[in-house]
CSV table of C-alpha atoms and ligand atoms in Angstrom, one decimal:
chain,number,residue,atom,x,y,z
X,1,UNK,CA,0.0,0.0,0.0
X,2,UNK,CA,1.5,3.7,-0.7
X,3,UNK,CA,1.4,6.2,1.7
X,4,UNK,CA,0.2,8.7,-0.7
X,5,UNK,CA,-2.4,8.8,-3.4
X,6,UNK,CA,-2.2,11.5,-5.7
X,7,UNK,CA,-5.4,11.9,-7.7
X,8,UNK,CA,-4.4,13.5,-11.3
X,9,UNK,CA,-0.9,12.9,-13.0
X,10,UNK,CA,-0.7,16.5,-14.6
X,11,UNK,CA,2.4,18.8,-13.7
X,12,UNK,CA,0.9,19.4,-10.2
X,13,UNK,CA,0.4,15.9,-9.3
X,14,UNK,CA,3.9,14.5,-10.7
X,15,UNK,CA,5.9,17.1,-9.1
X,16,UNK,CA,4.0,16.3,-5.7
X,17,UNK,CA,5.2,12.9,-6.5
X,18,UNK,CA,8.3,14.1,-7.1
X,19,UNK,CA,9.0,15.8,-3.5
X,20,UNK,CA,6.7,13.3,-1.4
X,21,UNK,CA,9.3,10.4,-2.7
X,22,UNK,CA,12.3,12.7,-2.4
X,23,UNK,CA,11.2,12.4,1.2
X,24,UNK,CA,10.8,8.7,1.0
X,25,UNK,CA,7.0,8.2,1.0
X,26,UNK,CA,5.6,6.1,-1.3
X,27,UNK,CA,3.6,7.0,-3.9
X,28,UNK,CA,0.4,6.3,-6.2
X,29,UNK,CA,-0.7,8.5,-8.8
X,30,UNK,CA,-4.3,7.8,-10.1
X,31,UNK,CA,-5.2,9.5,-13.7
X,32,UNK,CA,-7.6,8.9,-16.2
X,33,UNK,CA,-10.1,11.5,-16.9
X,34,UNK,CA,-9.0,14.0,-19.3
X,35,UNK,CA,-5.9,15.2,-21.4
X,36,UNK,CA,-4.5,17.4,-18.7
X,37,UNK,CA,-3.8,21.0,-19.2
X,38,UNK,CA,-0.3,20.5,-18.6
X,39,UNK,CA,0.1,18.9,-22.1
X,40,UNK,CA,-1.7,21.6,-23.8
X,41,UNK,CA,-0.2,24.4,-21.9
X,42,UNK,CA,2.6,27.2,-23.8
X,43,UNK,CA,5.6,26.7,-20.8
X,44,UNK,CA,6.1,30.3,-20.0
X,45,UNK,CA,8.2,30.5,-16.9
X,46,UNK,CA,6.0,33.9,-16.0
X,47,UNK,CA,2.8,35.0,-15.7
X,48,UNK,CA,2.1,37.0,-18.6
X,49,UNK,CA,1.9,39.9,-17.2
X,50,UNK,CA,3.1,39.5,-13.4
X,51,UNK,CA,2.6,42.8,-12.3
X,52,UNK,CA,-1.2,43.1,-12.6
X,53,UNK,CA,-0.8,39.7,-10.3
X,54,UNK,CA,-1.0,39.2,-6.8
X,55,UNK,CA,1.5,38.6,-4.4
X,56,UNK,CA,0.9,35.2,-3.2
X,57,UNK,CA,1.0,34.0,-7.2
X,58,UNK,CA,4.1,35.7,-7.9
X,59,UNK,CA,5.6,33.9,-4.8
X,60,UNK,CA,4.7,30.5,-6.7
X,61,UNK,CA,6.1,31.8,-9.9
X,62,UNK,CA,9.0,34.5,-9.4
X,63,UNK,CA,11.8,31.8,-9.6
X,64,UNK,CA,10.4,29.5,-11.7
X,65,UNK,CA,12.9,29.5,-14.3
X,66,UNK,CA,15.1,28.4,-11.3
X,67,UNK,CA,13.3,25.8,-10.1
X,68,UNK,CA,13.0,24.3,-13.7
X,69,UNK,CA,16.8,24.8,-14.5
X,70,UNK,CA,17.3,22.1,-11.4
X,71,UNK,CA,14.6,20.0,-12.0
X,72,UNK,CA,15.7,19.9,-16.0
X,73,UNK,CA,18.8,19.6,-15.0
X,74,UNK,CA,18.6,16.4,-12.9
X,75,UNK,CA,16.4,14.8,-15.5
X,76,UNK,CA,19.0,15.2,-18.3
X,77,UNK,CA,21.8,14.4,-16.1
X,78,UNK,CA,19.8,10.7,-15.7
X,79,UNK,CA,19.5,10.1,-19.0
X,80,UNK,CA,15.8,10.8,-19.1
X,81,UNK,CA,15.8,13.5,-22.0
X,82,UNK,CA,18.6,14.9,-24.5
X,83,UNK,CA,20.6,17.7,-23.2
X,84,UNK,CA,19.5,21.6,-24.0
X,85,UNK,CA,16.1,20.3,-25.4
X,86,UNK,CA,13.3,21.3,-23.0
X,87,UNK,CA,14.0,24.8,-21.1
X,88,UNK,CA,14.3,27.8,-23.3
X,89,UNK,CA,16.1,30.8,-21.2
X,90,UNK,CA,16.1,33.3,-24.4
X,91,UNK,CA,13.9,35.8,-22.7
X,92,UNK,CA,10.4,37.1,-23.0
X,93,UNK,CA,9.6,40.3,-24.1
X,94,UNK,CA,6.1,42.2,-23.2
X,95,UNK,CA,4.6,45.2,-25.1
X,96,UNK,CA,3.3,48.1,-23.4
X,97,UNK,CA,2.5,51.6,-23.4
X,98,UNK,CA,4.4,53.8,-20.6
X,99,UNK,CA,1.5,52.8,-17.7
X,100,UNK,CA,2.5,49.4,-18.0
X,101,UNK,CA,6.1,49.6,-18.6
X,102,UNK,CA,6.5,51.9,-15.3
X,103,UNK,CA,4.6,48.9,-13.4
X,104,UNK,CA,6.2,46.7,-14.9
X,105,UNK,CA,9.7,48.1,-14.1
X,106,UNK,CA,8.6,49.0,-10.7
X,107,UNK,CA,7.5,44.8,-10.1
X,108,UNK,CA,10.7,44.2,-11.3
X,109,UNK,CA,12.9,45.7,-9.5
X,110,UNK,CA,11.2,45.0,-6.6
X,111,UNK,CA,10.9,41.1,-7.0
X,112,UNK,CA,14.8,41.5,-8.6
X,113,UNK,CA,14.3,40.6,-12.0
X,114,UNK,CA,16.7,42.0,-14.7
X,115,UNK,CA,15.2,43.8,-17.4
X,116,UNK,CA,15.1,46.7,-19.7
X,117,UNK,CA,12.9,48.8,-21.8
X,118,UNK,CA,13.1,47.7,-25.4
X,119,UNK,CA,11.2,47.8,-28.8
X,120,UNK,CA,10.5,44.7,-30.7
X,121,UNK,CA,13.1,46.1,-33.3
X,122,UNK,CA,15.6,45.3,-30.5
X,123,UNK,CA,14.8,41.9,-29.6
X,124,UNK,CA,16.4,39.1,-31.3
X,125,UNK,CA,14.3,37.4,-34.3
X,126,UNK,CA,14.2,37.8,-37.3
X,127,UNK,CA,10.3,36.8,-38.2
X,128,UNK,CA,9.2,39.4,-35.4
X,129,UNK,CA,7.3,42.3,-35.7
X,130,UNK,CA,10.0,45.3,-35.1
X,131,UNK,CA,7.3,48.3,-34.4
X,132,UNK,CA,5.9,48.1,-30.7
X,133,UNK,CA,7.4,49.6,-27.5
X,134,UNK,CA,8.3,47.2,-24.2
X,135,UNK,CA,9.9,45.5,-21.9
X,136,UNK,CA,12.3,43.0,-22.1
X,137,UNK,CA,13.3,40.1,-19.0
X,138,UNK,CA,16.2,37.9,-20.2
X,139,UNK,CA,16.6,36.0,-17.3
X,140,UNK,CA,12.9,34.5,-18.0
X,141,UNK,CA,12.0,31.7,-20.6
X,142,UNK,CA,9.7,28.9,-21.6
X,143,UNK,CA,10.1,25.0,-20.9
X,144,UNK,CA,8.7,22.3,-23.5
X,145,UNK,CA,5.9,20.5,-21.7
X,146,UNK,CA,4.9,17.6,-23.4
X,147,UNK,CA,8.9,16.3,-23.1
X,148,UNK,CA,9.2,17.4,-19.5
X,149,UNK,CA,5.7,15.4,-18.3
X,150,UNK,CA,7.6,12.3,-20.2
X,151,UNK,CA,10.8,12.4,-18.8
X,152,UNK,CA,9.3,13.3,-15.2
X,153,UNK,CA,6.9,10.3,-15.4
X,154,UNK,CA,9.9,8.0,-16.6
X,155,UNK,CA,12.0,9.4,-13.5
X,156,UNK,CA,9.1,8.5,-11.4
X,157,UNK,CA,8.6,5.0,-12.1
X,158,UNK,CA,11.8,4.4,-11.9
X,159,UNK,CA,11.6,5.5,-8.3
X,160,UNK,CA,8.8,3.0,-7.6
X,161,UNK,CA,5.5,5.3,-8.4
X,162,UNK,CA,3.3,3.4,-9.3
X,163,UNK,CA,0.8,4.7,-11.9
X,164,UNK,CA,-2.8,3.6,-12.5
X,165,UNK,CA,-4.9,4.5,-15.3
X,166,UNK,CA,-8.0,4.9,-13.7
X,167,UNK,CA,-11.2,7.7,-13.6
X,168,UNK,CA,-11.8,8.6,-10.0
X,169,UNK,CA,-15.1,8.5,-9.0
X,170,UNK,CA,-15.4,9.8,-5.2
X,171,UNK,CA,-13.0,10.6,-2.3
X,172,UNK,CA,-13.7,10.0,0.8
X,173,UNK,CA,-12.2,10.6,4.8
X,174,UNK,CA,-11.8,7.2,6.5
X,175,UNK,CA,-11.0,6.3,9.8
X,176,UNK,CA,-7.1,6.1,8.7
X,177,UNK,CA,-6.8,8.3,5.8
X,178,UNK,CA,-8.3,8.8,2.6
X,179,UNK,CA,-10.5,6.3,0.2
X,180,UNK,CA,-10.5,6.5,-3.6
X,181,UNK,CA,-12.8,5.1,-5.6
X,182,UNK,CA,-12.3,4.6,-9.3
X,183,UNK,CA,-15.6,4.3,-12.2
X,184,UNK,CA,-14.3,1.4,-13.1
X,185,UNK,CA,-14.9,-0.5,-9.2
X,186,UNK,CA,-11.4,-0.1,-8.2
X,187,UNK,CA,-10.6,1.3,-4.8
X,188,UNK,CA,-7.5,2.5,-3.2
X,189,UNK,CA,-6.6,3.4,0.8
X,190,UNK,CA,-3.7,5.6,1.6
X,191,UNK,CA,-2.9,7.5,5.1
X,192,UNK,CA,-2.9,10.8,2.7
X,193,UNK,CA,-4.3,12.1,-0.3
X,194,UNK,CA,-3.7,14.8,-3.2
X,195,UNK,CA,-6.6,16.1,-5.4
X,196,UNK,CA,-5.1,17.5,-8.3
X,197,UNK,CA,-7.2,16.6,-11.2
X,198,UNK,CA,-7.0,20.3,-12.8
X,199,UNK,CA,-10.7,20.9,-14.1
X,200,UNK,CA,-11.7,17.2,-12.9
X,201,UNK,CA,-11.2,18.6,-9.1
X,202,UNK,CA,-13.8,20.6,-9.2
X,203,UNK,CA,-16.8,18.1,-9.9
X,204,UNK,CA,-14.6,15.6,-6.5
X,205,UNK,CA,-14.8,18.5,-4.5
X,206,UNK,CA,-18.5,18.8,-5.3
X,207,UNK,CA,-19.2,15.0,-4.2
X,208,UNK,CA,-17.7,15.9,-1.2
X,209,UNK,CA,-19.8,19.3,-0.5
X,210,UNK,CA,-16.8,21.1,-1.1
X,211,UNK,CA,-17.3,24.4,-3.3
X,212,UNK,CA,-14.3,26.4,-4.3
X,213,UNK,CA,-14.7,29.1,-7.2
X,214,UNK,CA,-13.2,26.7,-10.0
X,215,UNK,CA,-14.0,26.9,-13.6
X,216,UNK,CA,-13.0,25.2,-16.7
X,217,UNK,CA,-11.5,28.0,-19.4
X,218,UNK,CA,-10.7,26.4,-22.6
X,219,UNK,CA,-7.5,27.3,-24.4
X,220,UNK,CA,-6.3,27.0,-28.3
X,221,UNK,CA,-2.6,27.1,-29.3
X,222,UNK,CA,-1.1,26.8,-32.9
X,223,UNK,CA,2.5,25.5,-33.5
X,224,UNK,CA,4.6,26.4,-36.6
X,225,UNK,CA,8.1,25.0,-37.2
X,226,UNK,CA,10.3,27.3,-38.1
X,227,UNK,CA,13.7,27.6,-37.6
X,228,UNK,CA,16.1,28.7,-34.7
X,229,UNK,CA,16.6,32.5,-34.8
X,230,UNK,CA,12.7,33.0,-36.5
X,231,UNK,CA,11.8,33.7,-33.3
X,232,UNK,CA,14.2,33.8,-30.1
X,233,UNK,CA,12.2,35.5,-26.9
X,234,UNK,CA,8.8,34.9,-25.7
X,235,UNK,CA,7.0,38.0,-27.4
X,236,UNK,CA,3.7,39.1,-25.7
X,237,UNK,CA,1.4,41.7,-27.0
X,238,UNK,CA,-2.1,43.1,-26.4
X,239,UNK,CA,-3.3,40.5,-29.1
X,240,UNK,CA,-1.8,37.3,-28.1
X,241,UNK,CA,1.9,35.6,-27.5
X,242,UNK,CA,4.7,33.5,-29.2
X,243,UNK,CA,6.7,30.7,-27.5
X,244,UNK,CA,10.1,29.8,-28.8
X,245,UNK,CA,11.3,25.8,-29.0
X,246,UNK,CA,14.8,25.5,-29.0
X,247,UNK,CA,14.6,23.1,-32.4
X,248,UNK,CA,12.8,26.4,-34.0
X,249,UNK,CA,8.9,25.2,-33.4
X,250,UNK,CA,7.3,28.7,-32.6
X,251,UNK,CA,3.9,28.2,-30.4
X,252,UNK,CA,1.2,30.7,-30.9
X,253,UNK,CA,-1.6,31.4,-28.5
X,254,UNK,CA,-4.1,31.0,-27.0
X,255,UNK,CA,-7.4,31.3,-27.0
X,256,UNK,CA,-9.3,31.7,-23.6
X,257,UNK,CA,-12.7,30.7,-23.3
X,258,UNK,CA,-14.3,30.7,-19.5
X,259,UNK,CA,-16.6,27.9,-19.0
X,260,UNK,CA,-15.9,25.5,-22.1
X,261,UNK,CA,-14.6,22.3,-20.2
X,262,UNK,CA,-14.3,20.9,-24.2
X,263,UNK,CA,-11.0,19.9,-25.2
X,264,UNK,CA,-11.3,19.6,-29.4
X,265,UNK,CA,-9.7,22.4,-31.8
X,266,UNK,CA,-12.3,24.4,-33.7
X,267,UNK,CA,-12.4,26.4,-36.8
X,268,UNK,CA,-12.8,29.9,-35.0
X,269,UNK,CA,-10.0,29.1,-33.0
X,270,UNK,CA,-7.4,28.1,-35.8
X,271,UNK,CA,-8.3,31.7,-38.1
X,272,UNK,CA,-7.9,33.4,-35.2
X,273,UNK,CA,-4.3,32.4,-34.0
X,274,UNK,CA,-3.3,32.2,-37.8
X,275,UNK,CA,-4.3,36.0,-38.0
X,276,UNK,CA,-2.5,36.3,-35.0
X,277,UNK,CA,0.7,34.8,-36.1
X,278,UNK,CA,0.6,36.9,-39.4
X,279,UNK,CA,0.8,39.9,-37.2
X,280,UNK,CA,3.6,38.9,-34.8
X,281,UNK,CA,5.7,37.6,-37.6
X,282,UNK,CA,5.0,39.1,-40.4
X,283,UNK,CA,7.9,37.8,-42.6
X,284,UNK,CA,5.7,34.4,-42.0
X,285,UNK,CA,4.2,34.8,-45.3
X,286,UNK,CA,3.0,31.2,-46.7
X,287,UNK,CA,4.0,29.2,-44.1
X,288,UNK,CA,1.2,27.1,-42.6
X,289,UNK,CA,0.8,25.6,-39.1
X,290,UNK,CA,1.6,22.1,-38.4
X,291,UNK,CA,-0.2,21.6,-34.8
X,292,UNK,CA,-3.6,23.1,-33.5
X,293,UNK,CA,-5.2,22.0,-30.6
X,294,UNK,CA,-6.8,22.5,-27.3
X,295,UNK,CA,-6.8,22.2,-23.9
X,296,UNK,CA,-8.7,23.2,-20.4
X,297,UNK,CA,-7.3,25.6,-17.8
X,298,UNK,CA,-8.2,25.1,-14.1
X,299,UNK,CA,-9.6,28.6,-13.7
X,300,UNK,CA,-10.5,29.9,-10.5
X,301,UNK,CA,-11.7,33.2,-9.4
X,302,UNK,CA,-8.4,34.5,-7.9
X,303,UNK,CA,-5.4,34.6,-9.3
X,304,UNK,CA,-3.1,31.9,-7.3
X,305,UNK,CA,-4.2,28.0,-6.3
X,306,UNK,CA,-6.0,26.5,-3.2
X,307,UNK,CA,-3.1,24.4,-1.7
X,308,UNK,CA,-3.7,22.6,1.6
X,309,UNK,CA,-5.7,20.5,3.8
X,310,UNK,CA,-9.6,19.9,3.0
X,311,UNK,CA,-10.9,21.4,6.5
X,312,UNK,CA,-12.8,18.3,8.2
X,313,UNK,CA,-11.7,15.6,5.8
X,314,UNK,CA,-8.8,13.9,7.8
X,315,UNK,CA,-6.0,13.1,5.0
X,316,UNK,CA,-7.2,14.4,2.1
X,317,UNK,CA,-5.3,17.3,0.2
X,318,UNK,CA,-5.5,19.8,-2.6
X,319,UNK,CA,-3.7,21.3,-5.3
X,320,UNK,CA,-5.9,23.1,-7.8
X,321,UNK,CA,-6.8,26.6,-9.3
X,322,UNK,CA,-3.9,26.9,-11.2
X,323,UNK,CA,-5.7,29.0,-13.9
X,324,UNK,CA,-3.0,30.5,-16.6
X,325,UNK,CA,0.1,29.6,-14.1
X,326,UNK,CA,0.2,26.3,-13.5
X,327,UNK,CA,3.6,25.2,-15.7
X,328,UNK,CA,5.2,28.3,-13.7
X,329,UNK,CA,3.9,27.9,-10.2
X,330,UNK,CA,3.9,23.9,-10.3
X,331,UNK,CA,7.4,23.4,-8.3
X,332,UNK,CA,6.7,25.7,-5.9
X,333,UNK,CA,3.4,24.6,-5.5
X,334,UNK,CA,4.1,21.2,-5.0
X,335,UNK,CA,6.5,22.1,-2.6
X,336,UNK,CA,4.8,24.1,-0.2
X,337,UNK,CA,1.7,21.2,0.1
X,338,UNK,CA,4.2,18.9,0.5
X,339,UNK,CA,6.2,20.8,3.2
X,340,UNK,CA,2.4,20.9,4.9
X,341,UNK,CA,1.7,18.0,4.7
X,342,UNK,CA,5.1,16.5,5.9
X,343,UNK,CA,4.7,18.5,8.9
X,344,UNK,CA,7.9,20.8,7.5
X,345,UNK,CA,8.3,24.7,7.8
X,346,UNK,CA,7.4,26.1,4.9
X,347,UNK,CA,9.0,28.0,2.3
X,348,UNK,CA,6.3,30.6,2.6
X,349,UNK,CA,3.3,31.4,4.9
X,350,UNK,CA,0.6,29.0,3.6
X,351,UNK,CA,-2.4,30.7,4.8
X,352,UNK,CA,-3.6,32.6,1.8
X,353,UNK,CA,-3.5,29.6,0.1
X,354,UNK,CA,-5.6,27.3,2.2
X,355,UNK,CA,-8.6,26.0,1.4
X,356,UNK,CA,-11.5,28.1,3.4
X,357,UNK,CA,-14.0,26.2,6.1
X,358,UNK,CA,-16.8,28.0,4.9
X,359,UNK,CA,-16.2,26.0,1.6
X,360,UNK,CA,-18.0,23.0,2.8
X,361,UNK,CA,-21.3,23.6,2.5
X,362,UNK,CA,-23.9,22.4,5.7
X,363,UNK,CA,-25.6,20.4,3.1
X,364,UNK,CA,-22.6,18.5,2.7
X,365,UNK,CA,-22.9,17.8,6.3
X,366,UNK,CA,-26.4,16.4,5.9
X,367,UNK,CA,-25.5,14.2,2.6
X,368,UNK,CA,-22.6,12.7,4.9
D,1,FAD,C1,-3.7,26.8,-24.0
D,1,FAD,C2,-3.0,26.8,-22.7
D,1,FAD,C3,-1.9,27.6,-22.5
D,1,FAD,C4,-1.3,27.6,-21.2
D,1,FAD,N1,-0.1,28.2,-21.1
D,1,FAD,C5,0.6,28.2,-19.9
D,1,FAD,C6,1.8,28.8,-19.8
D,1,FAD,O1,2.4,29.3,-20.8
D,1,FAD,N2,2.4,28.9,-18.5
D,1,FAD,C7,1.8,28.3,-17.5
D,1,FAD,O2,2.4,28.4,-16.4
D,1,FAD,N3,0.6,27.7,-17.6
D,1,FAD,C8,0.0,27.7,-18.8
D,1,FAD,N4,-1.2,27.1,-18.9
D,1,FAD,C9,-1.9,26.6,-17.7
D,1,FAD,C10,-1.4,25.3,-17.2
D,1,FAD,O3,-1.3,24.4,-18.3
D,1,FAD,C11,-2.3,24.7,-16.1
D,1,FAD,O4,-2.5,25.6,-15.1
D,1,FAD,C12,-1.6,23.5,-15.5
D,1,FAD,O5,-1.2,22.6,-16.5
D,1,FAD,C13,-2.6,22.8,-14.5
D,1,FAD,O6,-1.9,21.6,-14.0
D,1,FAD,P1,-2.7,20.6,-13.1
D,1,FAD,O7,-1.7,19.5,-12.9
D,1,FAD,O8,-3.4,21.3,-12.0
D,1,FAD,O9,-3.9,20.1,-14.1
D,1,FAD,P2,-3.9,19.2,-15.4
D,1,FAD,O10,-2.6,19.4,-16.1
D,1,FAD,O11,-5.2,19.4,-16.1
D,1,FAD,O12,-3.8,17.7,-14.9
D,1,FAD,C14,-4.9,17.1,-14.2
D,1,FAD,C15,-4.9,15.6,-14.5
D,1,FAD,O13,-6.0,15.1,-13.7
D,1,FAD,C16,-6.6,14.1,-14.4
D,1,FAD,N5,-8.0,14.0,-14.0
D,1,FAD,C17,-9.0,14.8,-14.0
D,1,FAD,N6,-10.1,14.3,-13.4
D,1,FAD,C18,-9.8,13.1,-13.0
D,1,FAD,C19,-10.5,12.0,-12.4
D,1,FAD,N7,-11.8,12.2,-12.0
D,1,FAD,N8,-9.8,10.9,-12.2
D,1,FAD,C20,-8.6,10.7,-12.5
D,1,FAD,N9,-7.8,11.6,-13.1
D,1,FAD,C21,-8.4,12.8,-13.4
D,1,FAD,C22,-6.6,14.6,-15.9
D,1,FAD,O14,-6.7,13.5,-16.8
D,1,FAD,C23,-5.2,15.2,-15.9
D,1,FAD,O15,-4.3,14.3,-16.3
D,1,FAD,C24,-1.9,27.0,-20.1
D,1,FAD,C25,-3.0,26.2,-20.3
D,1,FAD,C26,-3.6,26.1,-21.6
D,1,FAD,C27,-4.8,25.2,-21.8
C-alpha cells in the first residue's frame, strides 16, 4: 500500500510525487479522466503579465525558471531527456505603453528581476514584428511541456510510483486516511491524499460538499516549425503571444474561453491564431501551421491556487486553481503542500493559500 495517493498525474500531481518520494513516501498516482492542461499548456516560466498579479502567485512563480533549471537539470543528467532540449532561457519580451512599462519596471525591480525597456526592433528574431514599445526580461524563458511530463513520469517509475490508469469516482475521509474510488470499481486506501485533477477537481470536491470558485477556461494554441533564430524570446502583445522551442517550433496562443470544459480544436480558434501569427511575424508569409489544438485551464476566481488540507476531511489534500500559471507555479506549489503536509516549515506562509471552512457547505454535512 502507498502512503500517498495523488489523484491527477498532470504537472501538479507528478511534481507532488516528485517531492513526497524525495522524502521517501511512497507513492500512487491515479489518472484517467482527461488530457490534462499541462500537455496543452505554452511553458512560459512567467505569468504573462506578473505585475497586474498578486503577491501570493508571484511567490509561486518569481523563480520559476530556477526551479525548472534544477529539475531539468537532474532529468537530463539521468539520461531521461537529451541535453538543451526542453528549457528555453532566451527571454520574453512584453509590449506596453508607458503605464504598463513603469509597473512593470517598478515589479521588477522589486521582485529582482533584470530587465530593460526595449522595442521589438531590438529583440532578437528575425520573423518578429519590429514596431511596438516594451519590456524586455532575459533571465525569463519557456520550458517544452509535453517532453518534460515524459521524462518526469519516466524518472518516477523508476523511483517506484506506481501509476494507474483509472477515472476517480469519489474521495472520501476514513478512519485512517483517505479512500478513492475509481468508475471502473477499483478502490484504493492511503494515510494521505492529493486532489489534483486540474478541471476534474472541481466536480470531487463537489461530491464531497466542497465548493471552491473553479471553472474550466478552454485554451487553443497553434504551433509552426520554423527555424532557430525565426523567433528567439517569448514575445507578448495586447493581441496574443509566441513561444520559442529550442529546435525552432514557434507556439502561438491562446485562445481563452471561460466555462468550455471541451477539449477539441475548432475552426474559429485556428483563423484566429493564424491572424495572429501573421501579425507577430509578419515575414511568415505562406507558411502554414503544423499543430492546432486545445486544452482546459483550471480557472478559479483568484489569481493563485487553493493548496492545503480539505478542512474536516482527515487526510485528504488539494492542489488546484492553477488557472493561466500552473507550468510556472507547479514546483513551488508542490513544494509548499508537501512541506504541509510532511509536517515541515514552509518555504512561505501557507495561509492565503488554504482551502477556506466555509467551503464546505452544511448540506454537505447532511449528505454525509
Ligand atoms: C492553451 C493553454 C496555455 C497555457 N499556457 C501556460 C503557460 O504558458 N504557462 C503556465 O504556467 N501555464 C499555462 N497554462 C496553464 C497550465 O497548463 C495549467 O495551469 C496546469 O497545467 C494545471 O496543471 P494541473 O496538474 O493542475 O492540471 P492538469 O494538467 O489538467 O492535470 C490534471 C490531471 O488530472 C486528471 N483527472 C481529471 N479528473 C480526473 C478524475 N476524475 N480521475 C482521475 N484523473 C483525473 C486529468 O486527466 C489530468 O491528467 C496553459 C494552459 C492552456 C490550456
Amino acid at each position: 500500500m502507498s502512503d500517498v495517493l495523488i489523484l491527477g498525474g498532470g504537472i501538479v500531481g507528478l511534481l507532488s510525487a516528485l517531492e513526497l518520494t524525495q522524502r521517501g513516501r511512497k507513492v500512487t498516482i491515479v489518472d484517467g479522466g482527461s488530457p490534462p492542461a499541462s500537455w496543452a499548456g505554452g511553458g512560459i516560466l512567467s505569468p504573462l503579465h506578473a505585475w497586474r498579479c498578486s503577491r501570493f502567485l508571484n511567490q509561486l512563480t518569481v523563480d520559476g525558471v530556477a526551479r525548472y533549471r534544477r529539475l531539468v537539470d537532474m532529468l537530463e543528467s539521468g539520461g531521461y531527456t537529451q541535453t538543451g532540449g526542453l528549457l528555453n532561457q532566451g527571454g520574453m519580451w512584453v509590449q506596453g505603453l508607458e503605464d504598463e512599462l513603469d509597473d512593470a519596471s517598478r515589479w521588477a525591480t522589486s521582485w529582482g528581476v533584470e530587465h530593460a525597456f526595449m522595442s521589438s526592433a531590438d529583440i532578437p528574431g528575425k520573423l518578429v514584428r519590429k514596431d511596438l514599445q516594451g519590456i524586455f526580461f532575459p533571465g525569463l524563458g519557456n520550458v517544452r511541456n509535453p517532453g518534460l511530463l515524459k521524462a518526469l513520469r519516466a524518472y518516477l517509475c523508476d523511483r517506484g510510483v506506481v501509476m494507474e490508469h483509472a477515472n476517480v469516482s469519489a474521495v472520501s475521509s476514513v478512519e485512517k486516511g483517505a479512500h478513492v474510488a475509481a468508475v471502473d470499481g477499483r478502490q484504493w486506501r492511503a494515510d494521505q491524499a492529493v486532489i489534483c485533477a486540474g478541471f476534474g477537481t472541481a466536480g470531487l470536491l463537489e461530491k464531497m460538499g466542497v465548493s471552491l470558485p473553479l471553472f474550466p477556461a478552454k485554451g487553443e494554441m497553434l504551433l509552426y516549425q520554423l527555424s532557430p533564430g525565426d523567433v528567439s524570446a517569448v514575445m507578448l502583445t495586447d493581441e496574443g503571444y509566441l513561444i520559442p522551442r529550442n529546435d525552432g517550433a514557434v507556439l502561438v496562443g491562446s485562445t481563452l474561453r471561460k466555462g468550455d470544459a471541451s477539449h477539441y480544436p475548432t475552426v474559429a480558434g485556428r483563423y484566429a491564431l493564424e491572424r495572429l501569427a501573421q501579425q507577430l511575424m509578419p515575414g511568415l508569409v505562406e507558411t502554414k501551421p503544423c499543430y492546432h489544438w486545445a486544452g482546459v485551464r483550471p480557472g478559479c476566481d483568484r489569481d493563485y491556487p487553493y493548496l492545503g488540507p480539505l478542512p474536516h476531511a482527515n487526510g485528504i489534500y488539494v492542489a488546484t486553481g492553477h488557472y493561466r500559471n500552473g507550468l510556472v507555479a507547479a514546483p513551488a506549489s508542490a513544494e509548499l503542500l508537501v512541506q504541509g503536509m510532511c509536517g515541515e516549515s514552509p518555504f512561505v506562509d501557507p495561509s492565503p493559500y488554504s482551502v477556506p471552512s466555509s467551503s464546505r457547505s452544511s448540506s454537505s454535512f447532511l449528505r454525509r
